[in-house]
Amino acid sequence: MSTSSTPLTERTTWKALEEHYQKTHELHLRRLFAEDPQRGEHFALEAVGLYLDYSKNRLTTETLKLLLELAETSGLRERIEAMFGGEKINVTEKRAVLHVALRTPKGTSIVVEGENVVPEVHAVLDKMADFANRVRSGEWRGYTGKPIRNVVNIGIGGSDLGPVMAYEALKYYSDRNLTVRFVSNIDGTDFVEATHDLDAAETLFIISSKTFTTLETMTNARSARQWCLQTLGDDQAVAKHFVAVSTNAQEVTKFGIDTTNMFGFWDWVGGRYSYDSAIGLSLMLAIGPDHYHEMLAGFHAMDEHFRTAPFERNLPVLLALIGLWYNNFYGAETVAILPYDHYLGKFSAYLQQLDMESNGKHVNLEGNPVNYQTGPIIWGQPGTNGQHAFYQLIHQGTKLIPCDFIGFCQSLNPIGVHHDLLMANLFAQTEALAFGKTAEEVKADGVPDFQIQHRVFEGNRPTNTILATRLTPETLGKLVALYEHKVFVQGTIWNINSFDQWGVELGKVLAGQIVPELQGTTDSKFAQDSSTNTLIERYRQIRNATS
Ligand code: F6P
């Protein structure tokens, strides 16, 4: 059997999967369910409190066998151990990848460069908890002596998407006396709208940036300081109204935040894997340290499951392999994430960065172009809103869109029949997507002939369903870790570096060149291409026009 040293598409298992695809891709889920009346139970897995039904996928036991073989021959076991063992698997940045250390219980050991990092992690968690308790209890006061009622997190990408997603997801558990907002966009509107009704004397800004150099965040942070000082008038106020979360103490000091008010993390935490580091401070302020620790326990439970469960009973591995099946053999370009819980409104946006920044890569670990598809496009909206917007295309369009449906058996807000109706819709969608409706069935409903073809549902559209009991902090931790590890498994099989993001650099450099051209502070004629130069010229002409 050829292994990870053989290029992916030349491996025996890859070729066997190609052949298998040719033989099976026309198989309909209707037939697969008819042939195995217990398929719904056979192709399901429960682990760490999450139930995954993957029966409504276009696969057989043979498909799974081959996919699992692919995982084995990709060196996945060794890669998992390498990640958990603190090896520098982020080879282009020469960094370990240890978000799993952020949720490791006290007393355990994960060694990076000869040092156990777990005590440091818990020291920061304790410092966060102490601070959160002081703010929440009113002991920490603003410059004028008023308690803090508003928390504004300023950050972008991984320093925003995780905290804002988790804050929304866990709002039910949050202190409703605190107003918590998130500013990320460099568009001044974001800052202005987030602060227009806030009293600076009662507002705490958390400047969250791993590097503390990100243009958007630093620009918003400077505007926040100005906004604060406009009301409070004294530079001394900064110490009471600004804290920083960063790995860069030097830049934090330069900005004027005392490092006693800084919460650190480490270069072995990638931005998009960082919300359970100190980057989650805004979340901890909202939900309190106890709930935060419950969330970490959820992450850790999934980490342990991922590390120890056999691949055929391993939730992240199965999700990854199923995704890869559609991505690389069916040519599916996207994956829809469809949570049937209003609190998970930002979950797919969060997964967009997690997955697309990690696996949107065109070269392999050795720097050679890949000859296969890597990361999919991730998108989605919470149910049932999406049903009245884009589900038409999923049901009857020409594209294959594998979907993950996520639902909870108990509502946090059980009023009337809402939850049964919500869940009925979730189940109905997966059923309709899988089984569709034939022309005969449509005709039997008495539909006029001219409409029949328009009302046919081909079905055979694949879905996973993930069910949990309730949306708790612990469950959220499990769900996020599930997708983190799914992304890791796929990246491992594709032999790419899921932990760098060089693709965001070029735009930043060009923006840096264009700023002085827009501001007229450069003498040289615009140095861009003719399209960009014309746009710049036009912008400059119109920007200051009075009418
Ligand atoms: O967009 C690139 C990126 O580096 C992300 O990976 C990161 O999450 C984001 O910018 C923010 O970076 P920082 O936390 O350093 O401000």
Coordinates of C-alpha atoms and ligand atoms in Angstrom, one line a residue:
M1 CA 0.0 0.0 0.0
S2 CA 1.5 3.4 -1.0
T3 CA 1.8 5.9 1.8
S4 CA 2.2 9.6 2.5
S5 CA 5.5 9.7 0.7
T6 CA 3.7 8.9 -2.5
P7 CA 2.0 12.0 -4.1
L8 CA -1.7 12.0 -3.1
T9 CA -3.2 11.3 -6.4
E10 CA -0.8 8.6 -7.2
R11 CA -1.6 6.5 -4.1
T12 CA -3.3 3.2 -4.6
T13 CA -6.2 4.3 -2.3
W14 CA -6.7 7.5 -4.2
K15 CA -6.9 5.6 -7.4
A16 CA -9.3 3.1 -5.8
L17 CA -11.5 6.0 -4.7
E18 CA -11.5 7.4 -8.2
E19 CA -12.6 4.0 -9.6
H20 CA -15.1 3.6 -6.8
Y21 CA -16.6 7.0 -7.6
Q22 CA -17.0 6.0 -11.2
K23 CA -18.9 2.9 -10.1
T24 CA -21.1 4.5 -7.4
H25 CA -21.7 8.1 -8.2
E26 CA -25.1 7.5 -9.7
L27 CA -26.3 5.5 -6.8
H28 CA -29.3 7.2 -5.3
L29 CA -29.9 7.7 -1.6
R30 CA -33.4 6.2 -2.1
R31 CA -31.8 3.0 -3.2
L32 CA -29.2 3.0 -0.4
F33 CA -31.9 3.4 2.2
A34 CA -34.1 0.8 0.5
E35 CA -31.3 -1.7 0.5
D36 CA -30.5 -1.1 4.2
P37 CA -33.6 -0.3 6.1
Q38 CA -31.5 0.4 9.2
R39 CA -29.1 2.7 7.3
G40 CA -30.1 5.7 9.6
E41 CA -28.8 3.8 12.6
H42 CA -25.8 2.1 10.8
F43 CA -24.4 5.3 9.5
A44 CA -24.5 7.3 12.7
L45 CA -22.2 7.9 15.6
E46 CA -22.5 9.3 19.1
A47 CA -19.5 10.6 20.9
V48 CA -18.9 13.1 23.7
G49 CA -22.5 14.1 23.7
L50 CA -22.8 14.9 20.0
Y51 CA -24.8 12.7 17.6
L52 CA -23.7 12.6 14.0
D53 CA -26.1 11.1 11.4
Y54 CA -24.1 10.7 8.2
S55 CA -26.5 8.2 6.6
K56 CA -27.8 10.8 4.1
N57 CA -24.5 10.9 2.3
R58 CA -23.7 9.3 -1.0
L59 CA -21.5 6.7 0.3
T60 CA -21.4 2.9 1.1
T61 CA -19.4 0.9 3.6
E62 CA -16.8 0.4 0.8
T63 CA -16.5 4.2 0.3
L64 CA -15.9 4.6 4.0
K65 CA -13.4 1.8 4.1
L66 CA -11.4 3.4 1.3
L67 CA -11.6 6.9 2.8
L68 CA -10.4 5.5 6.2
E69 CA -7.5 3.8 4.3
L70 CA -6.7 7.2 2.8
A71 CA -6.5 8.7 6.2
E72 CA -4.2 5.9 7.4
T73 CA -1.9 6.2 4.5
S74 CA -1.7 10.0 4.8
G75 CA 0.1 9.7 8.1
L76 CA -2.8 11.2 10.0
R77 CA -2.0 9.3 13.3
E78 CA 1.5 10.7 13.3
R79 CA 0.4 14.2 12.5
I80 CA -2.2 14.2 15.3
E81 CA 0.6 13.1 17.7
A82 CA 2.9 15.7 16.3
M83 CA 0.4 18.5 16.8
F84 CA -0.5 17.4 20.4
G85 CA 3.2 16.9 21.1
G86 CA 4.1 20.5 20.3
E87 CA 6.1 19.7 17.2
K88 CA 6.6 22.7 14.8
I89 CA 4.1 21.5 12.2
N90 CA 3.5 25.0 11.0
V91 CA 6.6 24.6 8.9
T92 CA 6.5 27.9 6.9
E93 CA 6.4 29.9 10.2
K94 CA 8.4 27.4 12.2
R95 CA 5.8 27.3 14.9
A96 CA 4.1 24.6 17.0
V97 CA 0.3 24.5 16.7
L98 CA -1.1 24.1 20.1
H99 CA -4.5 25.5 20.5
V100 CA -5.3 22.2 22.2
A101 CA -3.0 23.4 25.1
L102 CA -5.4 26.3 25.7
R103 CA -8.0 23.9 27.1
T104 CA -5.8 21.3 28.8
P105 CA -6.7 20.9 32.5
K106 CA -4.4 22.1 35.2
G107 CA -1.8 19.6 36.2
T108 CA -1.2 18.1 32.8
S109 CA 1.9 18.8 30.7
I110 CA 2.5 19.9 27.1
V111 CA 6.1 20.7 26.4
V112 CA 7.2 23.3 23.8
E113 CA 10.9 23.9 23.5
G114 CA 11.6 22.2 26.8
E115 CA 9.0 24.1 28.7
N116 CA 5.6 22.9 30.0
V117 CA 3.1 25.5 28.7
V118 CA 0.1 24.4 30.7
P119 CA 0.9 26.4 33.9
E120 CA 1.3 29.6 31.7
V121 CA -2.0 28.9 30.1
H122 CA -3.7 28.6 33.5
A123 CA -1.9 31.7 34.8
V124 CA -3.4 33.7 32.0
L125 CA -6.9 32.1 32.6
D126 CA -6.7 33.0 36.3
K127 CA -5.7 36.5 35.5
M128 CA -8.6 36.8 33.1
A129 CA -11.0 35.4 35.7
D130 CA -9.8 37.8 38.3
F131 CA -10.2 40.7 36.0
A132 CA -13.6 39.5 34.7
N133 CA -14.9 39.1 38.3
R134 CA -13.7 42.6 39.2
V135 CA -15.4 44.2 36.2
R136 CA -18.6 42.1 36.6
S137 CA -18.9 42.9 40.3
G138 CA -18.3 46.6 39.9
E139 CA -15.1 46.5 41.8
W140 CA -13.1 47.7 38.7
R141 CA -14.2 51.2 38.1
G142 CA -13.7 53.6 35.3
Y143 CA -11.7 56.8 35.6
T144 CA -14.6 58.8 37.1
G145 CA -15.5 56.1 39.6
K146 CA -18.4 54.7 37.6
P147 CA -18.7 50.9 37.2
I148 CA -18.1 49.4 33.7
R149 CA -21.4 48.8 31.9
N150 CA -20.1 48.5 28.3
V151 CA -17.3 46.3 26.9
V152 CA -16.1 46.9 23.3
N153 CA -13.8 44.4 21.8
I154 CA -11.7 45.8 19.0
G155 CA -10.1 43.2 16.8
I156 CA -10.4 41.6 13.4
G157 CA -10.3 38.1 11.9
G158 CA -9.4 35.6 14.6
S159 CA -9.4 38.4 17.2
D160 CA -13.0 39.1 16.4
L161 CA -14.9 36.3 14.7
G162 CA -14.4 33.8 17.5
P163 CA -15.4 36.1 20.4
V164 CA -18.3 37.6 18.6
M165 CA -19.6 34.2 17.4
A166 CA -19.3 32.7 20.9
Y167 CA -20.7 35.8 22.6
E168 CA -23.8 35.5 20.4
A169 CA -23.9 31.7 20.8
L170 CA -23.8 32.0 24.6
K171 CA -25.8 35.1 25.1
Y172 CA -28.3 33.1 27.1
Y173 CA -25.6 32.7 29.8
S174 CA -24.4 36.3 29.7
D175 CA -24.8 39.1 32.2
R176 CA -27.5 41.3 30.6
N177 CA -26.4 44.3 32.6
L178 CA -23.3 44.4 30.4
T179 CA -23.5 45.7 26.9
V180 CA -20.9 43.9 24.8
R181 CA -20.0 45.0 21.3
F182 CA -17.5 44.2 18.7
V183 CA -15.7 46.5 16.3
S184 CA -13.7 45.0 13.5
N185 CA -14.1 46.9 10.2
I186 CA -11.8 49.8 9.4
D187 CA -14.9 51.5 8.0
G188 CA -15.4 54.2 10.6
T189 CA -19.1 53.4 10.6
D190 CA -18.4 50.3 12.6
F191 CA -16.8 52.2 15.4
V192 CA -19.3 55.1 15.3
E193 CA -22.3 52.8 15.4
A194 CA -20.9 50.6 18.2
T195 CA -20.2 53.6 20.5
H196 CA -22.8 56.3 19.6
D197 CA -25.0 55.5 22.6
L198 CA -22.3 54.6 25.1
D199 CA -20.9 56.7 27.9
A200 CA -17.1 56.7 27.8
A201 CA -17.0 56.8 31.6
E202 CA -18.7 53.4 31.7
T203 CA -16.9 51.8 28.7
L204 CA -14.0 49.3 28.7
F205 CA -12.1 48.7 25.4
I206 CA -10.4 45.4 24.9
I207 CA -7.8 45.8 22.1
S208 CA -7.4 42.3 20.8
S209 CA -4.6 41.6 18.3
K210 CA -2.1 38.8 18.3
T211 CA 0.4 41.0 16.5
F212 CA -0.8 44.4 17.7
T213 CA 0.1 45.8 14.3
T214 CA -3.0 45.0 12.3
L215 CA -4.1 48.2 10.4
E216 CA -7.8 47.8 11.1
T217 CA -7.4 47.1 14.8
M218 CA -4.8 49.8 15.5
T219 CA -6.8 52.4 13.6
N220 CA -9.9 51.6 15.5
A221 CA -7.9 51.5 18.8
R222 CA -6.6 55.0 18.2
S223 CA -10.1 56.2 17.4
A224 CA -11.3 54.6 20.6
R225 CA -8.7 56.3 22.7
Q226 CA -9.6 59.7 21.1
W227 CA -13.3 59.1 21.7
C228 CA -12.6 58.2 25.3
L229 CA -10.3 61.1 26.0
Q230 CA -12.8 63.5 24.4
T231 CA -15.1 62.8 27.3
L232 CA -12.7 61.9 30.1
G233 CA -10.0 64.5 29.1
D234 CA -7.0 62.9 30.8
D235 CA -4.4 60.4 29.5
Q236 CA -4.6 58.7 32.9
A237 CA -8.0 57.5 32.0
V238 CA -6.5 55.0 29.5
A239 CA -5.4 52.7 32.3
K240 CA -9.0 52.3 33.5
H241 CA -10.7 52.0 30.1
F242 CA -8.2 50.0 27.9
V243 CA -6.8 46.6 28.2
A244 CA -4.9 44.6 25.6
V245 CA -4.9 41.0 24.5
S246 CA -1.8 40.2 22.5
T247 CA 1.5 38.4 22.1
N248 CA 3.4 41.6 21.5
A249 CA 4.1 43.4 24.8
Q250 CA 6.4 45.9 23.1
E251 CA 3.7 47.3 20.8
V252 CA 1.1 47.2 23.6
T253 CA 3.4 49.4 25.7
K254 CA 4.0 51.7 22.7
F255 CA 0.2 52.2 22.3
G256 CA 0.1 53.3 25.9
I257 CA -1.4 50.3 27.7
D258 CA 0.4 49.2 30.8
T259 CA 1.4 45.5 30.5
T260 CA -0.2 44.8 33.8
N261 CA -3.4 45.4 31.9
M262 CA -2.3 43.0 29.1
F263 CA -3.4 39.4 28.7
G264 CA -0.9 37.4 26.8
F265 CA -0.9 34.4 24.6
W266 CA 1.7 32.7 22.4
D267 CA 2.9 32.3 18.9
W268 CA 1.8 28.7 18.9
V269 CA -1.8 29.9 18.9
G270 CA -3.0 30.7 15.4
G271 CA -5.3 33.7 15.1
R272 CA -8.2 31.6 13.9
Y273 CA -7.6 29.1 16.6
S274 CA -7.4 31.7 19.4
Y275 CA -10.8 32.4 20.8
D276 CA -10.3 30.2 23.8
S277 CA -7.0 32.0 24.5
A278 CA -7.1 35.5 26.2
I279 CA -8.7 36.6 22.9
G280 CA -11.9 35.3 24.6
L281 CA -11.7 37.9 27.3
S282 CA -14.8 39.8 26.1
L283 CA -16.7 36.5 26.1
M284 CA -15.5 35.7 29.7
L285 CA -16.6 39.1 30.8
A286 CA -20.0 38.4 29.3
I287 CA -20.6 34.9 30.5
G288 CA -18.3 34.7 33.6
P289 CA -15.3 32.5 34.3
D290 CA -17.4 29.5 35.3
H291 CA -19.2 29.2 32.0
Y292 CA -16.0 29.9 30.2
H293 CA -14.3 27.0 32.0
E294 CA -17.3 24.8 31.0
M295 CA -16.7 25.8 27.4
L296 CA -13.0 24.9 27.7
A297 CA -14.0 21.5 29.1
G298 CA -16.1 20.9 26.0
F299 CA -13.2 21.8 23.8
H300 CA -11.0 19.4 25.7
A301 CA -13.5 16.6 25.6
M302 CA -13.5 16.8 21.8
D303 CA -9.7 17.0 21.7
E304 CA -9.4 13.8 23.7
H305 CA -12.0 12.1 21.5
F306 CA -10.1 13.2 18.4
R307 CA -6.8 12.1 19.7
T308 CA -7.9 8.7 21.0
A309 CA -10.9 7.4 19.1
P310 CA -10.4 5.0 16.3
F311 CA -10.8 6.7 13.0
E312 CA -14.0 4.9 12.1
R313 CA -15.6 6.2 15.3
N314 CA -13.9 9.6 15.3
L315 CA -16.3 12.5 14.6
P316 CA -13.8 15.0 13.2
V317 CA -12.2 12.3 11.0
L318 CA -15.5 11.2 9.6
L319 CA -16.7 14.7 8.9
A320 CA -13.4 15.4 7.2
L321 CA -13.4 12.3 5.1
I322 CA -17.0 12.8 4.0
G323 CA -16.2 16.4 3.0
L324 CA -13.2 15.3 1.1
W325 CA -15.2 12.7 -0.8
Y326 CA -17.4 15.5 -2.2
N327 CA -14.6 18.0 -2.6
N328 CA -12.2 15.8 -4.5
F329 CA -14.3 13.2 -6.2
Y330 CA -17.7 14.8 -6.8
G331 CA -16.1 18.2 -7.5
A332 CA -18.3 20.0 -5.0
E333 CA -17.0 23.5 -4.5
T334 CA -18.8 24.6 -1.3
V335 CA -20.1 23.4 2.0
A336 CA -23.2 25.0 3.6
I337 CA -23.3 25.2 7.4
L338 CA -26.9 25.4 8.6
P339 CA -27.4 25.7 12.3
Y340 CA -31.0 25.5 13.5
D341 CA -30.4 27.7 16.4
H342 CA -30.8 31.4 16.3
Y343 CA -27.9 31.8 18.8
L344 CA -25.6 30.3 16.2
G345 CA -26.2 33.1 13.7
K346 CA -22.4 33.8 13.3
F347 CA -21.3 30.2 13.4
S348 CA -20.8 29.8 9.6
A349 CA -19.0 33.2 9.4
Y350 CA -16.7 31.9 12.1
L351 CA -16.1 28.6 10.2
Q352 CA -15.4 30.6 7.1
Q353 CA -12.2 31.9 8.5
L354 CA -11.3 28.7 10.3
D355 CA -11.6 26.6 7.2
M356 CA -10.9 28.9 4.3
E357 CA -7.9 30.7 5.8
S358 CA -6.5 27.3 6.9
N359 CA -7.1 25.2 3.8
G360 CA -7.3 27.7 1.0
K361 CA -3.8 26.7 -0.2
H362 CA -2.4 26.0 -3.7
V363 CA 0.9 24.4 -2.8
N364 CA 1.7 21.5 -0.6
L365 CA 4.0 21.4 2.4
E366 CA 7.0 21.1 0.1
G367 CA 6.0 24.2 -1.8
N368 CA 4.9 22.3 -4.9
P369 CA 1.6 23.1 -6.7
V370 CA -1.2 20.6 -5.8
N371 CA -3.0 18.8 -8.6
Y372 CA -6.2 18.4 -6.6
Q373 CA -8.7 20.6 -5.0
T374 CA -8.0 21.8 -1.4
G375 CA -10.3 23.8 0.9
P376 CA -14.0 24.3 0.0
I377 CA -15.9 27.6 0.2
I378 CA -17.8 27.7 3.5
W379 CA -21.1 29.6 3.8
G380 CA -24.5 29.4 5.5
Q381 CA -27.1 31.0 7.6
P382 CA -29.2 29.8 10.5
G383 CA -32.3 27.9 9.8
T384 CA -35.1 28.5 9.0
N385 CA -34.2 31.9 7.5
G386 CA -32.1 30.2 4.8
Q387 CA -35.0 28.1 3.7
H388 CA -36.7 31.2 2.4
A389 CA -33.6 32.5 0.7
F390 CA -31.1 30.1 -0.8
Y391 CA -32.4 26.6 -0.2
Q392 CA -34.1 26.6 -3.6
L393 CA -30.7 26.3 -5.2
I394 CA -29.6 23.5 -2.9
H395 CA -32.8 21.6 -3.7
Q396 CA -33.2 22.2 -7.4
G397 CA -30.1 24.0 -8.6
T398 CA -27.4 22.4 -10.8
K399 CA -24.7 22.5 -8.1
L400 CA -23.9 19.8 -5.5
I401 CA -23.8 21.4 -2.1
P402 CA -23.1 19.2 0.8
C403 CA -24.7 20.6 4.0
D404 CA -24.1 20.3 7.7
F405 CA -27.4 20.7 9.7
I406 CA -26.9 21.4 13.4
G407 CA -29.7 21.2 15.9
F408 CA -30.5 20.9 19.6
C409 CA -33.2 18.7 21.2
Q410 CA -34.0 21.2 23.9
S411 CA -34.5 24.9 23.3
L412 CA -33.1 27.5 25.7
N413 CA -36.2 29.5 25.0
P414 CA -39.1 27.1 24.9
I415 CA -42.1 29.0 24.0
G416 CA -45.2 27.4 22.6
V417 CA -44.6 25.1 19.6
H418 CA -41.6 27.0 18.3
H419 CA -39.0 24.4 18.9
D420 CA -40.9 21.5 17.5
L421 CA -41.6 23.6 14.4
L422 CA -37.9 24.5 14.1
M423 CA -36.7 21.0 14.4
A424 CA -39.5 19.6 12.1
N425 CA -38.0 21.9 9.5
L426 CA -34.5 20.7 10.0
F427 CA -35.5 17.1 9.7
A428 CA -37.8 17.8 6.8
Q429 CA -35.0 19.6 4.8
T430 CA -32.6 16.7 5.2
E431 CA -35.3 14.3 4.1
A432 CA -36.3 16.3 1.1
L433 CA -32.7 16.8 0.0
A434 CA -32.0 13.1 0.3
F435 CA -35.1 11.6 -1.2
G436 CA -36.6 14.3 -3.3
K437 CA -39.8 13.8 -5.2
T438 CA -40.2 11.9 -8.5
A439 CA -42.3 13.0 -11.5
E440 CA -44.7 10.2 -10.7
E441 CA -45.1 11.4 -7.1
V442 CA -45.7 14.9 -8.3
K443 CA -48.2 13.8 -10.9
A444 CA -50.0 11.7 -8.3
D445 CA -50.5 14.9 -6.3
G446 CA -52.7 16.2 -9.2
V447 CA -50.1 18.7 -10.4
P448 CA -50.9 19.9 -14.0
D449 CA -48.6 18.5 -16.7
F450 CA -46.9 21.8 -17.5
Q451 CA -45.6 22.1 -13.9
I452 CA -44.5 18.6 -13.3
Q453 CA -40.9 18.9 -14.3
H454 CA -40.6 22.2 -12.4
R455 CA -41.8 20.5 -9.2
V456 CA -39.6 17.5 -9.4
F457 CA -37.0 17.2 -6.7
E458 CA -34.1 15.0 -7.8
G459 CA -33.0 14.4 -4.3
N460 CA -29.6 12.6 -3.7
R461 CA -28.3 15.8 -2.1
P462 CA -26.0 15.0 0.8
T463 CA -26.3 16.2 4.3
N464 CA -24.8 15.5 7.8
T465 CA -27.0 16.1 10.8
I466 CA -25.4 17.0 14.1
L467 CA -27.7 16.8 17.1
A468 CA -26.9 17.8 20.7
T469 CA -29.0 18.1 23.8
R470 CA -28.8 21.9 24.5
L471 CA -26.6 24.8 23.4
T472 CA -24.4 25.1 26.5
P473 CA -20.9 26.5 26.8
E474 CA -19.7 22.9 26.8
T475 CA -21.5 22.0 23.7
L476 CA -20.2 25.0 21.9
G477 CA -16.7 24.1 22.8
K478 CA -17.2 20.6 21.4
L479 CA -18.7 21.9 18.2
V480 CA -15.9 24.4 17.6
A481 CA -13.2 21.8 18.3
L482 CA -15.0 19.3 16.0
Y483 CA -14.6 21.7 13.1
E484 CA -11.0 22.7 14.1
H485 CA -10.0 19.1 13.9
K486 CA -12.0 18.4 10.8
V487 CA -10.0 21.2 9.1
F488 CA -6.8 19.7 10.4
V489 CA -7.6 16.2 9.1
Q490 CA -8.4 17.5 5.6
G491 CA -5.2 19.7 5.6
T492 CA -3.2 16.6 6.6
I493 CA -4.6 14.5 3.7
W494 CA -4.1 17.3 1.2
N495 CA -0.5 17.7 2.6
I496 CA -0.9 21.4 3.0
N497 CA 0.0 23.8 5.8
S498 CA -3.3 24.6 7.5
F499 CA -1.7 27.1 9.9
D500 CA -0.2 29.8 7.8
Q501 CA -2.0 32.5 5.8
W502 CA 0.4 34.1 3.3
G503 CA -2.6 34.8 1.0
V504 CA -3.6 37.8 3.1
E505 CA -0.3 39.6 2.7
L506 CA -0.3 41.0 -0.8
G507 CA -3.4 43.1 -0.4
K508 CA -2.1 44.5 2.9
V509 CA 1.2 45.6 1.1
L510 CA -0.7 47.2 -1.8
A511 CA -3.0 49.0 0.5
G512 CA 0.0 50.4 2.3
Q513 CA 1.2 51.8 -1.1
I514 CA -2.1 53.2 -2.0
V515 CA -2.8 55.1 1.2
P516 CA -0.2 57.8 0.4
E517 CA -1.5 58.0 -3.1
L518 CA -5.0 58.6 -1.9
Q519 CA -3.9 61.2 0.7
G520 CA -1.7 63.0 -1.8
T521 CA 1.4 62.6 0.4
T522 CA 3.4 61.0 -2.3
D523 CA 5.0 63.0 -5.1
S524 CA 5.4 60.1 -7.5
K525 CA 2.6 59.5 -9.9
F526 CA 0.4 56.6 -8.8
A527 CA 2.4 53.4 -9.2
Q528 CA -0.4 50.9 -9.7
D529 CA -1.8 49.5 -12.9
S530 CA -4.0 51.6 -15.3
S531 CA -7.3 50.3 -13.8
T532 CA -6.3 50.9 -10.2
N533 CA -4.7 54.3 -11.0
T534 CA -7.9 55.5 -12.7
L535 CA -10.0 54.4 -9.8
I536 CA -7.6 56.2 -7.4
E537 CA -7.8 59.4 -9.5
R538 CA -11.5 59.2 -9.7
Y539 CA -11.8 58.7 -6.0
R540 CA -9.6 61.7 -5.3
Q541 CA -11.6 63.9 -7.6
I542 CA -14.9 63.0 -6.1
R543 CA -14.0 62.6 -2.5
N544 CA -13.7 66.3 -1.8
A545 CA -16.4 67.5 -4.2
T546 CA -19.0 69.6 -2.5
S547 CA -22.0 68.4 -4.6
Ligands
F6P1 O1 -6.2 38.3 8.1 C1 -5.0 37.8 8.5 C2 -4.9 37.7 10.0 O2 -3.5 37.6 10.3 C3 -5.7 36.6 10.6 O3 -5.0 35.4 10.5 C4 -5.8 37.1 12.0 O4 -6.8 36.3 12.7 C5 -6.1 38.5 11.8 O5 -5.4 38.9 10.7 C6 -5.9 39.4 12.9 O6 -4.6 39.4 13.3 P1 -4.2 40.1 14.7 O7 -4.8 39.3 15.8 O8 -2.7 40.0 14.7 O9 -4.6 41.5 14.7

